[in-house]
PDB file of C-alpha atoms in Angstrom:
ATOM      1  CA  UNK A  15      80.373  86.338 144.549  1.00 43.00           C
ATOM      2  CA  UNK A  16      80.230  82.864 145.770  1.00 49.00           C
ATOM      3  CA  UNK A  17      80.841  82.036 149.380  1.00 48.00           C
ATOM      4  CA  UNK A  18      83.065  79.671 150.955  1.00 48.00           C
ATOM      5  CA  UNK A  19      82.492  77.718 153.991  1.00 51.00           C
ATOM      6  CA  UNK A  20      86.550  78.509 154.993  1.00 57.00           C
ATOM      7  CA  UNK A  21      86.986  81.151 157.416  1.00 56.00           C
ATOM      8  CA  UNK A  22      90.643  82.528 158.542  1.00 59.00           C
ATOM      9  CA  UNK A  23      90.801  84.409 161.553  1.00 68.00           C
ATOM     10  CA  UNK A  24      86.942  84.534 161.983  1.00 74.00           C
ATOM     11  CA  UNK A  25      86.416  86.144 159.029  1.00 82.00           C
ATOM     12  CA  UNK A  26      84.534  84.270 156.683  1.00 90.00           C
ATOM     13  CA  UNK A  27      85.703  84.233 152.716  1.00 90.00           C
ATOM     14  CA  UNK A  28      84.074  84.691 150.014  1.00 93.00           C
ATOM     15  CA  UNK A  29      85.212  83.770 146.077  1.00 94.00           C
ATOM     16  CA  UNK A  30      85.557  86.202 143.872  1.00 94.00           C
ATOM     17  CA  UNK A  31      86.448  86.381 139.386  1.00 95.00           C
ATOM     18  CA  UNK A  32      87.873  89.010 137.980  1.00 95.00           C
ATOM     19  CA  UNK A  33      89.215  89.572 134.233  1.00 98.00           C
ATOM     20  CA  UNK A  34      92.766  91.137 134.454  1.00 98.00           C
ATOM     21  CA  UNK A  35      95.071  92.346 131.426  1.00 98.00           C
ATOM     22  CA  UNK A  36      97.655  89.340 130.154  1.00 99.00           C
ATOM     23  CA  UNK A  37     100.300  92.192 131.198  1.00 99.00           C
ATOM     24  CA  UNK A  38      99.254  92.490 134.475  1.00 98.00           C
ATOM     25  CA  UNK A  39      98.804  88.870 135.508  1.00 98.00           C
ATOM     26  CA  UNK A  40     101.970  87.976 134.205  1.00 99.00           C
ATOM     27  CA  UNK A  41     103.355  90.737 137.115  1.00 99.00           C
ATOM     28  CA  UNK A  42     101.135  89.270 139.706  1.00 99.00           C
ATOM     29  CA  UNK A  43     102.357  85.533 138.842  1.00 99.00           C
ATOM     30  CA  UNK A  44     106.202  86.760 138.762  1.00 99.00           C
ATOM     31  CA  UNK A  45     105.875  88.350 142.347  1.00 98.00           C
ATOM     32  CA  UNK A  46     104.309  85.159 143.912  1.00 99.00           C
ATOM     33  CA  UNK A  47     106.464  82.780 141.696  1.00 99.00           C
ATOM     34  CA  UNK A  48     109.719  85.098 143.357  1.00 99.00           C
ATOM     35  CA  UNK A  49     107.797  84.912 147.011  1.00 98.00           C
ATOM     36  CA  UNK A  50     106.401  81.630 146.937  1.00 99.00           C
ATOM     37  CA  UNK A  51     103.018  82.316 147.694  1.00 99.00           C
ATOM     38  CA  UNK A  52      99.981  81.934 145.387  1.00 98.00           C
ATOM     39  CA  UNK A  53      98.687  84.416 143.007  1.00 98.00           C
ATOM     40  CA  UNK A  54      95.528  84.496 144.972  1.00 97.00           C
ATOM     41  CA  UNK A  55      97.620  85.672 148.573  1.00 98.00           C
ATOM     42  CA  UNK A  56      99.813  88.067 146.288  1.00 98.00           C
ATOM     43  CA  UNK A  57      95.943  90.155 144.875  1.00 97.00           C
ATOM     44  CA  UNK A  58      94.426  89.955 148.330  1.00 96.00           C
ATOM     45  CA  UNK A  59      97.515  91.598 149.996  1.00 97.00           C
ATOM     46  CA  UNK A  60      97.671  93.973 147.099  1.00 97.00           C
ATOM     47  CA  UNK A  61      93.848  94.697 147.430  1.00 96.00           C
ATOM     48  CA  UNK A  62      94.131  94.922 151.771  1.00 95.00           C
ATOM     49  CA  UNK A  63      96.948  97.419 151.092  1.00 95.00           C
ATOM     50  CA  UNK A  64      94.988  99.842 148.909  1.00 94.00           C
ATOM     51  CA  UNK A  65      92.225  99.958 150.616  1.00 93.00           C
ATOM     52  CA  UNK A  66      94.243 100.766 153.771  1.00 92.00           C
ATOM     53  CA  UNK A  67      95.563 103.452 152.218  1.00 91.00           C
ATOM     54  CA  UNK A  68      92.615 104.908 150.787  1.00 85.00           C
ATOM     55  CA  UNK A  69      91.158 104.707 154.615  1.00 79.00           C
ATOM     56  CA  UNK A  70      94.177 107.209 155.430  1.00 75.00           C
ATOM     57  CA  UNK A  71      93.131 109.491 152.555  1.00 70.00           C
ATOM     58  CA  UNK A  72      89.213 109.390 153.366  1.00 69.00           C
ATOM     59  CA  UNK A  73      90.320 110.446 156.936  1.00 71.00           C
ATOM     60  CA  UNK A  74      92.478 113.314 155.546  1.00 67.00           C
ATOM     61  CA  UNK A  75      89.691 114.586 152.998  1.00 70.00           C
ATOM     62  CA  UNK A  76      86.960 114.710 156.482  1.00 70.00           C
ATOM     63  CA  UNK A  77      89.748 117.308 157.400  1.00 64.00           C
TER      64      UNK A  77
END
């Protein structure tokens, strides 16, 4: 990872690569193309969303 000297919201960034499936890009870049945003904003919500939910699991399992 490479970081960036950008920070939003106090939180500062850092650059990451990852290899994806042609299939699976070619979803990403449809949903921002549709929403107007850029394929980069349409992963990191993706990513913020799972790992939300997986918070709400890892709570459940300390059950």
């Amino acid at each position: 990872m490479k970081n960036e000297e950008n920070s939003v919201a106090g939180r500062r960034k850092v650059r990451a690569s990852m290899s994806l499936p042609q299939d699976l890009y070619e979803k990403i870049e449809r949903v921002a193309r549709t929403n107007k945003v850029s394929i980069a904003w349409v992963v990191r919500d993706a990513v913020e969303k799972y790992l939300e939910s997986e918070k709400t699991v890892s709570r459940k399992r300390e059950r």
